[in-house]
Tab-separated table of C-alpha atoms in Angstrom:
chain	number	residue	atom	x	y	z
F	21	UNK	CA	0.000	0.000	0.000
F	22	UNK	CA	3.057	2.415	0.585
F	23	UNK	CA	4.239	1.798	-2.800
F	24	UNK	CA	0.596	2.961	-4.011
F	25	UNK	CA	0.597	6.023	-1.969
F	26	UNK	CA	3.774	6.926	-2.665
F	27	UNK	CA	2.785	6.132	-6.964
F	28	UNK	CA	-0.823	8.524	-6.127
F	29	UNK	CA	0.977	11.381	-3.983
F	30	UNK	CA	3.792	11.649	-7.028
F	31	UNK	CA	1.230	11.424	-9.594
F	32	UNK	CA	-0.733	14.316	-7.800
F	33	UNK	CA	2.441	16.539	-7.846
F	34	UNK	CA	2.807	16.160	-11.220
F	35	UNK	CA	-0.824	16.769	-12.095
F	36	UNK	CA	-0.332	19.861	-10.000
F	37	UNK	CA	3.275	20.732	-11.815
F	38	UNK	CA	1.368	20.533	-15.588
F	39	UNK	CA	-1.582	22.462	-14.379
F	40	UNK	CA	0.665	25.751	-13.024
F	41	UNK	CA	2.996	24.914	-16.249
F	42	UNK	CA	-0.320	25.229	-18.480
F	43	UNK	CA	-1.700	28.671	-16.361
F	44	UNK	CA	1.775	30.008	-16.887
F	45	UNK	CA	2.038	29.124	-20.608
F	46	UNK	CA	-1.752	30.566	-20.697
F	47	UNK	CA	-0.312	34.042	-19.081
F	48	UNK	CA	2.531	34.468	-21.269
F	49	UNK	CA	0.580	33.887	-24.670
F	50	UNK	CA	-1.997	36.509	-23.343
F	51	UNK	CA	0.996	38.758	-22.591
F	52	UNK	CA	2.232	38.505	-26.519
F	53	UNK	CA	-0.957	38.505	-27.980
F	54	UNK	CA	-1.709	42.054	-26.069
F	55	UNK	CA	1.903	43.242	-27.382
F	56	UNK	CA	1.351	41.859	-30.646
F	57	UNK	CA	-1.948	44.074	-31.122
F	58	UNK	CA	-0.552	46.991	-29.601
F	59	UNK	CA	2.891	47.657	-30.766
F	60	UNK	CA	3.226	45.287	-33.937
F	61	UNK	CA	3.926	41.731	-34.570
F	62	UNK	CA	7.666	42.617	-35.756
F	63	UNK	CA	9.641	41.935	-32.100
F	64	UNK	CA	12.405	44.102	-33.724
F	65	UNK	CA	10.182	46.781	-34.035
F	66	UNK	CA	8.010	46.135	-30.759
F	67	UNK	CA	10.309	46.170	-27.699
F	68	UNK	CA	7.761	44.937	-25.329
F	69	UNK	CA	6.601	42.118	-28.169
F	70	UNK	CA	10.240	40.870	-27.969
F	71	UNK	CA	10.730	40.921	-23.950
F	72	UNK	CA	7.769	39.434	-23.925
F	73	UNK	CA	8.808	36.130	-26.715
F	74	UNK	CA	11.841	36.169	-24.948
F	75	UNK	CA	10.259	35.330	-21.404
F	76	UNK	CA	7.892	32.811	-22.985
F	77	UNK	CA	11.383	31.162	-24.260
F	78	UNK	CA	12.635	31.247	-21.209
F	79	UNK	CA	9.669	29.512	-19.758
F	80	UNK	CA	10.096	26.360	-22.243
F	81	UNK	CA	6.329	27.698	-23.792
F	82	UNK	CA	6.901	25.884	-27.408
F	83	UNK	CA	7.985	27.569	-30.459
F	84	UNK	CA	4.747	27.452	-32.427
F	85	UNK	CA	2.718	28.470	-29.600
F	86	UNK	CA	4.639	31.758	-29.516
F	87	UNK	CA	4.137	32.128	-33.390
F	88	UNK	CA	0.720	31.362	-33.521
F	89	UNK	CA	0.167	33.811	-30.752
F	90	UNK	CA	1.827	36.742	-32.043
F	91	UNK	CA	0.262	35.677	-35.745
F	92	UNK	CA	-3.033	36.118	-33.890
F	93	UNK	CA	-2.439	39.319	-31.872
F	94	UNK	CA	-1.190	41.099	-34.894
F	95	UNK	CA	-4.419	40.337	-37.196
F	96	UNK	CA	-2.681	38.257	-39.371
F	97	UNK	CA	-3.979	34.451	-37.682
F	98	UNK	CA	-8.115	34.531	-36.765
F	99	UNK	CA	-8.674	33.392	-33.102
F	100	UNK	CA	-7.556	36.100	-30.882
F	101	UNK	CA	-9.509	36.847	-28.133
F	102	UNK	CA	-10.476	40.725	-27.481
F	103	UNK	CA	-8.463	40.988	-24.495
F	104	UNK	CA	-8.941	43.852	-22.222
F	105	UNK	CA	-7.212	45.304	-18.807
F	106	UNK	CA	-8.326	45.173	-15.307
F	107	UNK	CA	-7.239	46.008	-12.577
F	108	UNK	CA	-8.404	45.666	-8.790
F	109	UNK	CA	-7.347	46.875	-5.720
F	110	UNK	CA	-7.826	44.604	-2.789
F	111	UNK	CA	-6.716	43.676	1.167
F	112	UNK	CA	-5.160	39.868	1.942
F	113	UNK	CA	-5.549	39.063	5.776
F	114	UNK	CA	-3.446	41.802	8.043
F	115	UNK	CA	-4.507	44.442	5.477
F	116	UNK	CA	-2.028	43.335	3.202
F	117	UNK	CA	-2.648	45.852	0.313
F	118	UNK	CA	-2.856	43.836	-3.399
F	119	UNK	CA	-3.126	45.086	-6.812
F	120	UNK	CA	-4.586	42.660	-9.099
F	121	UNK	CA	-4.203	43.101	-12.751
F	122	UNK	CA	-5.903	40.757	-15.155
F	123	UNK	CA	-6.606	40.308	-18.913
F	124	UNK	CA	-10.003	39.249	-19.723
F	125	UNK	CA	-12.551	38.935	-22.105
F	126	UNK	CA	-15.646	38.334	-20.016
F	127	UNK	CA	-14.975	41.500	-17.413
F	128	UNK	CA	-18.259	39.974	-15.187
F	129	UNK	CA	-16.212	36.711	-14.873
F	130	UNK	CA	-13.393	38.554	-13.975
F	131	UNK	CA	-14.726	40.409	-11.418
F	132	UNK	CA	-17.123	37.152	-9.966
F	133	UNK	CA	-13.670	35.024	-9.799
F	134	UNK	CA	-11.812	37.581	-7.999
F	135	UNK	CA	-14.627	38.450	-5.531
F	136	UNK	CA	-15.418	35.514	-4.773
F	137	UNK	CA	-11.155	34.341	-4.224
F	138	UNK	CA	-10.335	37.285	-2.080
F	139	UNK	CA	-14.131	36.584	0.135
F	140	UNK	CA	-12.916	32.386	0.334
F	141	UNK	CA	-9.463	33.014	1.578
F	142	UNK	CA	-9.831	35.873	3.840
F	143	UNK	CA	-9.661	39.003	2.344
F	144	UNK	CA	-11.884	42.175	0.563
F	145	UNK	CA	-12.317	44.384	-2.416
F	146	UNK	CA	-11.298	47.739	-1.570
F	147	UNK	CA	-11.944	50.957	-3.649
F	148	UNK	CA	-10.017	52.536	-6.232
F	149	UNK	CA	-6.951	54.594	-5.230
F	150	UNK	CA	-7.622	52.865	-1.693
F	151	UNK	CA	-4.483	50.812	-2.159
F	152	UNK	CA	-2.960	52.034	-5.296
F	153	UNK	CA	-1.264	55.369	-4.083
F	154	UNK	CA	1.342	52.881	-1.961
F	155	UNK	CA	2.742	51.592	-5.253
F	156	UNK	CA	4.771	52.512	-7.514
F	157	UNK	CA	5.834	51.607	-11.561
F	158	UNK	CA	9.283	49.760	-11.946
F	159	UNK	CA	11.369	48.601	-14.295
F	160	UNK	CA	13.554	45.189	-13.550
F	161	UNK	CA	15.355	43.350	-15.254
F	162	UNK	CA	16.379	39.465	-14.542
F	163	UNK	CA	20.407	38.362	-15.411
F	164	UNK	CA	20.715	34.831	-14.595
F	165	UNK	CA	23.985	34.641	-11.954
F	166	UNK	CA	25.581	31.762	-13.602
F	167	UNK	CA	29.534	32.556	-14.752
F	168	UNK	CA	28.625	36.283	-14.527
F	169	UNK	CA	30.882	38.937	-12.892
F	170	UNK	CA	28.303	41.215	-10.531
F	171	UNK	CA	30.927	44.354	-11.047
F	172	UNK	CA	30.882	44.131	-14.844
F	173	UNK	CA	27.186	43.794	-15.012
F	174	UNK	CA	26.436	46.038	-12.349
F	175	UNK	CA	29.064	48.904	-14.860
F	176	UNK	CA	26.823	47.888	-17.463
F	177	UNK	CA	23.974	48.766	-16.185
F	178	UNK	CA	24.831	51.955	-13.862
F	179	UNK	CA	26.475	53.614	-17.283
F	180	UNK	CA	23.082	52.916	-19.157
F	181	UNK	CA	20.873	54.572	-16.871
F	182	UNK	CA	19.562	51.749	-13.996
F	183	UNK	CA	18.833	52.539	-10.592
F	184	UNK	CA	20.407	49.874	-8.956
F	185	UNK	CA	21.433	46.028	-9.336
F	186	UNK	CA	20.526	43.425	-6.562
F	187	UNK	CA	21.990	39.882	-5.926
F	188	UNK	CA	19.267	37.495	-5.247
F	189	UNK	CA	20.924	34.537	-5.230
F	190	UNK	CA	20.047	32.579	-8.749
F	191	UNK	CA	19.681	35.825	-10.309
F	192	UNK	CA	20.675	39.852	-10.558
F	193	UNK	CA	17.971	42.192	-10.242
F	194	UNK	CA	18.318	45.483	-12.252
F	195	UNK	CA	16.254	47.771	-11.413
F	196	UNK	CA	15.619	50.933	-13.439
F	197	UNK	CA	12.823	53.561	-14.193
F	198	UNK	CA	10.433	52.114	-16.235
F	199	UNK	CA	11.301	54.890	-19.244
F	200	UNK	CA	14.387	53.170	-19.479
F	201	UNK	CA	14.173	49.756	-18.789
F	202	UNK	CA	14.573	48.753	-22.690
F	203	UNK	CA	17.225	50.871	-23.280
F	204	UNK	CA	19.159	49.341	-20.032
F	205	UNK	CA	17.713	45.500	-21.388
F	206	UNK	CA	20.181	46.601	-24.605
F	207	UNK	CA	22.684	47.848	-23.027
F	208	UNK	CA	23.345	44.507	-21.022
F	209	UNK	CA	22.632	42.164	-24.289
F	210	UNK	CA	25.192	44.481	-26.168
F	211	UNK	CA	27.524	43.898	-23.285
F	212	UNK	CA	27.187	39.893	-23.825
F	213	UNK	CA	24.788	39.165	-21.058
F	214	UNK	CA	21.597	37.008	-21.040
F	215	UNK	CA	18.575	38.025	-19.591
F	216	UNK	CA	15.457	35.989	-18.403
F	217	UNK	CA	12.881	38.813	-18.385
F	218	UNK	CA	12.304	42.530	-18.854
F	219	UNK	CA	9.263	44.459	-17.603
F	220	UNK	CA	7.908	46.840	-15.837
F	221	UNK	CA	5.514	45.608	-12.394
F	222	UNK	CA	4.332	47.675	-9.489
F	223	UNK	CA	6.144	47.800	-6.163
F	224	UNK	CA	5.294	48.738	-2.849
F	225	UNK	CA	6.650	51.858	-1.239
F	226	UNK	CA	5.774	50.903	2.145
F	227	UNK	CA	5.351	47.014	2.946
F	228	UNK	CA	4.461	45.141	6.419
F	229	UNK	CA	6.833	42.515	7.390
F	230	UNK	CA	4.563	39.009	8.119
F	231	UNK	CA	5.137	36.247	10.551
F	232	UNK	CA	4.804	32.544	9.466
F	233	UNK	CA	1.530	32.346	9.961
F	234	UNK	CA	0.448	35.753	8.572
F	235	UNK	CA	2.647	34.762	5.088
F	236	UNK	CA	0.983	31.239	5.102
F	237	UNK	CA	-2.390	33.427	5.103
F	238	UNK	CA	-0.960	36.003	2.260
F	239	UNK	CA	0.407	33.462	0.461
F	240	UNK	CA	-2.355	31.037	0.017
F	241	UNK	CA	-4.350	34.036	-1.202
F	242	UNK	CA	-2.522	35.011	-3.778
F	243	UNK	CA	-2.140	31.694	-5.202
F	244	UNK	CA	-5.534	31.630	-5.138
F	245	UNK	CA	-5.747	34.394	-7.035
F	246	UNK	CA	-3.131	33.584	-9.543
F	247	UNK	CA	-5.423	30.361	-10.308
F	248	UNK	CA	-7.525	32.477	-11.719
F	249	UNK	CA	-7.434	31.889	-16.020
F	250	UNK	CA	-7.839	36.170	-16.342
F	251	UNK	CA	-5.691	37.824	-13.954
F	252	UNK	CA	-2.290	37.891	-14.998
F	253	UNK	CA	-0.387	39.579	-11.928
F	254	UNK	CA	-0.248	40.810	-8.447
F	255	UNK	CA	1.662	43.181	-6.368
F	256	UNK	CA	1.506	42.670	-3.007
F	257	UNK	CA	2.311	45.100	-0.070
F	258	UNK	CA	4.288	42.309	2.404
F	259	UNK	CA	7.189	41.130	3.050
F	260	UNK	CA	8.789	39.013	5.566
F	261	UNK	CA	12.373	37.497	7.346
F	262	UNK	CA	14.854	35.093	5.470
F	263	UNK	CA	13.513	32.740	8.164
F	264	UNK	CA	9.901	32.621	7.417
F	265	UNK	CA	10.195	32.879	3.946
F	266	UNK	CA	12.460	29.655	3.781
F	267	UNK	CA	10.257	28.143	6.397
F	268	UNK	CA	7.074	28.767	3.597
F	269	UNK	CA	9.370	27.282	0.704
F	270	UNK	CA	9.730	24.031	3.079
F	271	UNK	CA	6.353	23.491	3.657
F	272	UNK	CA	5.159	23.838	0.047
């Protein structure tokens, strides 16, 4: 009977595993499509089209996926969906502000789902501007560490306008403003770096640090909410010790 167990509780991961892999994959189309109909389907031409192909790369989505994606976006494929932007403003437990931004084409899903998400798993709605005005735009900019030198990259980036450059661990963060965050994304390729990702997300100004049991709370939330097939990101205002937050990655 162990063995069975053991076969069902490995065969649930990796139900689970697929299932995240195929909301991610789901995400990242969206994400080219939406550049694709805004800026062009010529990545050379559309900076955010071509950030946005090369974190779907990244990501292992397949090949034809992307090209069917930005074939549809830019008018030239039928199929694409007519996408539009939402964004909500909401508290996890602790009156942990969130900013949820989705891409949907049913907006009264949309807004059921994440209702009914945030009521479930402990937190509210909250009005407009309510939570907002405690972030702020960013650019950033993801250099895998591997065989790089932080003092060359961090040169790189300083001389082509970033703000900063943060080690966190796997991976340098650059941070810059996000009027500049393409220009600095050149800048390091030019300079022979690779890059997993380049956008711009919103960050807290002021966040509240969490306890283990107030991030288990926060954190089950917002995967709750990044279930959800339309919303596409959230910024939350929390943040907690190196203790609790490898004490959450254990007990995933």
């Amino acid at each position: 009977m162990s063995g069975h167990s053991k076969w069902a509780t490995t065969k649930n991961k990796k139900a689970a595993i697929d299932a995240k892999r195929g909301k991610l994959f789901a995400k990242l189309i969206k994400n080219i499509e939406i550049a694709a109909r805004t800026g062009g389907g010529d990545p050379n031409g559309n900076p955010t089209l071509y950030d946005a192909i090369v974190k779907a790369k990244k990501s292992s989505v397949p090949a034809d996926n992307i090209t069917r994606a930005v074939k549809r976006g830019s008018g030239e494929e039928a199929g694409g969906a007519n996408y539009e932007e939402i964004v909500y403003e909401g508290y996890a437990p602790g009156g942990i502000g969130l900013i949820i931004q989705c891409l949907t084409d049913n907006r009264n899903r949309a807004a059921a789902d994440v209702r009914s998400t945030l009521s479930k798993n402990g937190g509210s709605l909250a009005e407009n501007g309510s939570v907002s005005f405690n972030f702020h735009r960013q650019g950033q900019i993801e250099v895998p560490a591997k065989d790089v030198d932080f003092d060359s990259l961090f040169e790189t980036a300083a001389e082509a306008g970033a703000d900063d450059v943060e080690d966190k661990g796997d991976f340098y963060l650059v941070t810059t403003d996000p009027s500049t965050v393409v220009d600095v994304r050149k800048a390091i390729q030019d300079a022979g770096f690779d890059y997993d990702s380049a956008e711009t997300t919103l960050v807290p100004l002021n966040s509240v640090e969490l306890d283990l049991e107030g991030a288990k709370k926060v954190t089950r939330l917002i995967d709750a909410l990044d279930d959800l097939d339309d919303v596409q990101d959230i910024s939350a205002a929390w943040t907690a010790s190196d203790e609790v937050m490898q004490q959450l990655e254990e007990d995933e």
